[in-house]
Amino acid sequence: MNNELNSLLEKLQILEKMYQMMRIVDPLAKKVLVLQDYELKDINTQCFELWKKNQFCENCVSIRAINEDDTVFKIEFKENSIYMITAVPISINGRKLVAEFIKETTNNLILYDGRHDENFKIVTLVEYLNKISVKDELTGLYNRRYINERLPVNLLHASTKNEPLSIIFTDLDFFKNINDTYGHATGDMILKNIGSQLQKHIDINKDWIARYGGEEFLICLTNTHYEQAQQIAEKIRVAIEKTVFTVLDQPVQITCSFGVHTVYHEAGSLSVDEIIEMADRKLYLAKSK
């Protein structure tokens, strides 16, 4: 095992010389680790603290490196300085981690704006690109990529804190009929409205919503018991059912079906696909009724 670890460290040291900082990150636990005497030790530092943030990064480069099992690059900024992050998936003692290599590139990442004949820094552009990569273009909610990156983190935290985690999976009923009858522009308008209504019923400081695909949405409720999640789903169902859309001077209404699933102590052992499948089963049970 020591030979394997020494070989890994030698490779990492070669890369480290090209950067200003290297750190080992557990992307699910959001922890920074150090290697001492061939053992990984938690230094009680959350990885996003480096960027002066008090919450998870929406677009986590290390989660993506793990998911894609490949080296991933990202641009980040702090205090008006721009940084390039190279995230390399590694395995230490059978544990999947990420080595992050960080280098300040402020003076190298300058774009030329021909319209104004002046250079401008790309901090605003960096923010924009990092956000849109995990946002659904139509509704402005999070997208499928965000689900795959964020839900595993929420599952692990629920398990370690011994808190319930509830998932609401919702689907618009007979939505194909809307598109076929009134056109896709009307369908898009309704999807945007539904997305806005969903956000009104959650605490966006701790919970989140994503468009899973098509007319399906996923709501993640942290530290929320099953009964509470059911109540939230019912409030949303009633609100949407009462909404009247005007299309070609005609009133149009739509309903939604919901599947609610809550995990407790088993959260840390579940995958994203498993928990979505559980909520999906309950969704289609609701649809059949």
GROMACS .gro file of N, CA, C and O in nm, residues 111-154:
model
  176
  111LEU      N    1  -0.987   3.958  -2.129
  111LEU     CA    2  -1.046   3.955  -2.262
  111LEU      C    3  -1.047   4.096  -2.320
  111LEU      O    4  -1.051   4.195  -2.248
  112TYR      N    5  -1.049   4.102  -2.452
  112TYR     CA    6  -1.051   4.231  -2.521
  112TYR      C    7  -1.191   4.257  -2.574
  112TYR      O    8  -1.248   4.176  -2.645
  113ASP      N    9  -1.248   4.369  -2.538
  113ASP     CA   10  -1.381   4.407  -2.581
  113ASP      C   11  -1.367   4.507  -2.695
  113ASP      O   12  -1.343   4.625  -2.673
  114GLY      N   13  -1.385   4.461  -2.820
  114GLY     CA   14  -1.366   4.547  -2.935
  114GLY      C   15  -1.466   4.659  -2.944
  114GLY      O   16  -1.441   4.761  -3.008
  115ARG      N   17  -1.581   4.642  -2.880
  115ARG     CA   18  -1.683   4.746  -2.888
  115ARG      C   19  -1.640   4.872  -2.813
  115ARG      O   20  -1.680   4.983  -2.846
  116HIS      N   21  -1.562   4.856  -2.708
  116HIS     CA   22  -1.525   4.971  -2.628
  116HIS      C   23  -1.374   5.001  -2.634
  116HIS      O   24  -1.325   5.091  -2.569
  117ASP      N   25  -1.302   4.919  -2.713
  117ASP     CA   26  -1.158   4.938  -2.725
  117ASP      C   27  -1.089   4.941  -2.589
  117ASP      O   28  -1.004   5.024  -2.562
  118GLU      N   29  -1.129   4.851  -2.500
  118GLU     CA   30  -1.062   4.845  -2.371
  118GLU      C   31  -1.069   4.702  -2.317
  118GLU      O   32  -1.154   4.622  -2.354
  119ASN      N   33  -0.973   4.671  -2.233
  119ASN     CA   34  -0.971   4.539  -2.172
  119ASN      C   35  -1.067   4.535  -2.054
  119ASN      O   36  -1.091   4.635  -1.988
  120PHE      N   37  -1.122   4.420  -2.027
  120PHE     CA   38  -1.206   4.407  -1.909
  120PHE      C   39  -1.182   4.272  -1.843
  120PHE      O   40  -1.157   4.172  -1.910
  121LYS      N   41  -1.191   4.270  -1.713
  121LYS     CA   42  -1.174   4.145  -1.639
  121LYS      C   43  -1.300   4.061  -1.651
  121LYS      O   44  -1.409   4.112  -1.673
  122ILE      N   45  -1.285   3.931  -1.636
  122ILE     CA   46  -1.396   3.842  -1.665
  122ILE      C   47  -1.463   3.787  -1.540
  122ILE      O   48  -1.526   3.683  -1.543
  123VAL      N   49  -1.453   3.859  -1.430
  123VAL     CA   50  -1.515   3.811  -1.307
  123VAL      C   51  -1.664   3.789  -1.326
  123VAL      O   52  -1.719   3.686  -1.287
  124THR      N   53  -1.733   3.887  -1.384
  124THR     CA   54  -1.877   3.874  -1.404
  124THR      C   55  -1.908   3.757  -1.497
  124THR      O   56  -2.003   3.682  -1.476
  125LEU      N   57  -1.827   3.741  -1.600
  125LEU     CA   58  -1.846   3.631  -1.693
  125LEU      C   59  -1.825   3.496  -1.623
  125LEU      O   60  -1.899   3.400  -1.648
  126VAL      N   61  -1.727   3.489  -1.535
  126VAL     CA   62  -1.702   3.366  -1.460
  126VAL      C   63  -1.825   3.330  -1.377
  126VAL      O   64  -1.870   3.215  -1.376
  127GLU      N   65  -1.879   3.428  -1.305
  127GLU     CA   66  -2.000   3.403  -1.226
  127GLU      C   67  -2.112   3.350  -1.314
  127GLU      O   68  -2.181   3.255  -1.279
  128TYR      N   69  -2.131   3.413  -1.427
  128TYR     CA   70  -2.240   3.376  -1.516
  128TYR      C   71  -2.222   3.234  -1.568
  128TYR      O   72  -2.316   3.153  -1.565
  129LEU      N   73  -2.102   3.200  -1.614
  129LEU     CA   74  -2.078   3.067  -1.670
  129LEU      C   75  -2.093   2.958  -1.565
  129LEU      O   76  -2.146   2.850  -1.593
  130ASN      N   77  -2.045   2.985  -1.443
  130ASN     CA   78  -2.058   2.886  -1.337
  130ASN      C   79  -2.204   2.860  -1.300
  130ASN      O   80  -2.242   2.749  -1.264
  131LYS      N   81  -2.286   2.964  -1.309
  131LYS     CA   82  -2.426   2.949  -1.275
  131LYS      C   83  -2.505   2.878  -1.384
  131LYS      O   84  -2.584   2.788  -1.357
  132ILE      N   85  -2.485   2.918  -1.510
  132ILE     CA   86  -2.568   2.861  -1.616
  132ILE      C   87  -2.537   2.714  -1.640
  132ILE      O   88  -2.620   2.641  -1.693
  133SER      N   89  -2.421   2.668  -1.600
  133SER     CA   90  -2.387   2.527  -1.622
  133SER      C   91  -2.472   2.435  -1.538
  133SER      O   92  -2.484   2.315  -1.568
  134VAL      N   93  -2.533   2.487  -1.431
  134VAL     CA   94  -2.618   2.403  -1.346
  134VAL      C   95  -2.762   2.455  -1.341
  134VAL      O   96  -2.839   2.416  -1.256
  135LYS      N   97  -2.798   2.545  -1.434
  135LYS     CA   98  -2.933   2.599  -1.437
  135LYS      C   99  -3.006   2.556  -1.564
  135LYS      O  100  -2.947   2.546  -1.672
  136ASP      N  101  -3.136   2.533  -1.549
  136ASP     CA  102  -3.221   2.502  -1.662
  136ASP      C  103  -3.253   2.631  -1.735
  136ASP      O  104  -3.300   2.729  -1.674
  137GLU      N  105  -3.232   2.633  -1.864
  137GLU     CA  106  -3.245   2.757  -1.941
  137GLU      C  107  -3.387   2.810  -1.942
  137GLU      O  108  -3.409   2.932  -1.936
  138LEU      N  109  -3.486   2.722  -1.947
  138LEU     CA  110  -3.625   2.767  -1.959
  138LEU      C  111  -3.680   2.819  -1.827
  138LEU      O  112  -3.734   2.929  -1.820
  139THR      N  113  -3.668   2.739  -1.722
  139THR     CA  114  -3.734   2.773  -1.594
  139THR      C  115  -3.647   2.851  -1.498
  139THR      O  116  -3.698   2.912  -1.404
  140GLY      N  117  -3.515   2.849  -1.518
  140GLY     CA  118  -3.426   2.914  -1.423
  140GLY      C  119  -3.400   2.831  -1.300
  140GLY      O  120  -3.323   2.872  -1.211
  141LEU      N  121  -3.461   2.712  -1.291
  141LEU     CA  122  -3.435   2.621  -1.179
  141LEU      C  123  -3.304   2.548  -1.206
  141LEU      O  124  -3.243   2.560  -1.312
  142TYR      N  125  -3.260   2.469  -1.109
  142TYR     CA  126  -3.142   2.386  -1.132
  142TYR      C  127  -3.174   2.278  -1.235
  142TYR      O  128  -3.291   2.247  -1.261
  143ASN      N  129  -3.069   2.218  -1.291
  143ASN     CA  130  -3.088   2.117  -1.394
  143ASN      C  131  -3.045   1.978  -1.348
  143ASN      O  132  -3.010   1.958  -1.231
  144ARG      N  133  -3.048   1.884  -1.439
  144ARG     CA  134  -3.017   1.744  -1.407
  144ARG      C  135  -2.873   1.730  -1.358
  144ARG      O  136  -2.845   1.651  -1.269
  145ARG      N  137  -2.782   1.808  -1.412
  145ARG     CA  138  -2.642   1.803  -1.367
  145ARG      C  139  -2.632   1.839  -1.219
  145ARG      O  140  -2.559   1.777  -1.143
  146TYR      N  141  -2.708   1.941  -1.180
  146TYR     CA  142  -2.703   1.984  -1.040
  146TYR      C  143  -2.756   1.875  -0.949
  146TYR      O  144  -2.704   1.854  -0.839
  147ILE      N  145  -2.860   1.805  -0.991
  147ILE     CA  146  -2.913   1.694  -0.912
  147ILE      C  147  -2.803   1.592  -0.885
  147ILE      O  148  -2.782   1.547  -0.772
  148ASN      N  149  -2.732   1.555  -0.992
  148ASN     CA  150  -2.627   1.453  -0.979
  148ASN      C  151  -2.511   1.499  -0.893
  148ASN      O  152  -2.442   1.417  -0.832
  149GLU      N  153  -2.489   1.631  -0.885
  149GLU     CA  154  -2.377   1.683  -0.807
  149GLU      C  155  -2.416   1.716  -0.663
  149GLU      O  156  -2.337   1.699  -0.572
  150ARG      N  157  -2.538   1.762  -0.643
  150ARG     CA  158  -2.578   1.811  -0.510
  150ARG      C  159  -2.646   1.704  -0.425
  150ARG      O  160  -2.624   1.697  -0.303
  151LEU      N  161  -2.730   1.620  -0.485
  151LEU     CA  162  -2.806   1.523  -0.406
  151LEU      C  163  -2.717   1.425  -0.329
  151LEU      O  164  -2.746   1.395  -0.213
  152PRO      N  165  -2.606   1.375  -0.388
  152PRO     CA  166  -2.519   1.287  -0.308
  152PRO      C  167  -2.464   1.356  -0.183
  152PRO      O  168  -2.448   1.294  -0.078
  153VAL      N  169  -2.436   1.487  -0.194
  153VAL     CA  170  -2.386   1.564  -0.080
  153VAL      C  171  -2.494   1.573   0.027
  153VAL      O  172  -2.469   1.553   0.146
  154ASN      N  173  -2.618   1.603  -0.014
  154ASN     CA  174  -2.728   1.612   0.081
  154ASN      C  175  -2.755   1.477   0.149
  154ASN      O  176  -2.785   1.472   0.269
   0.00000   0.00000   0.00000
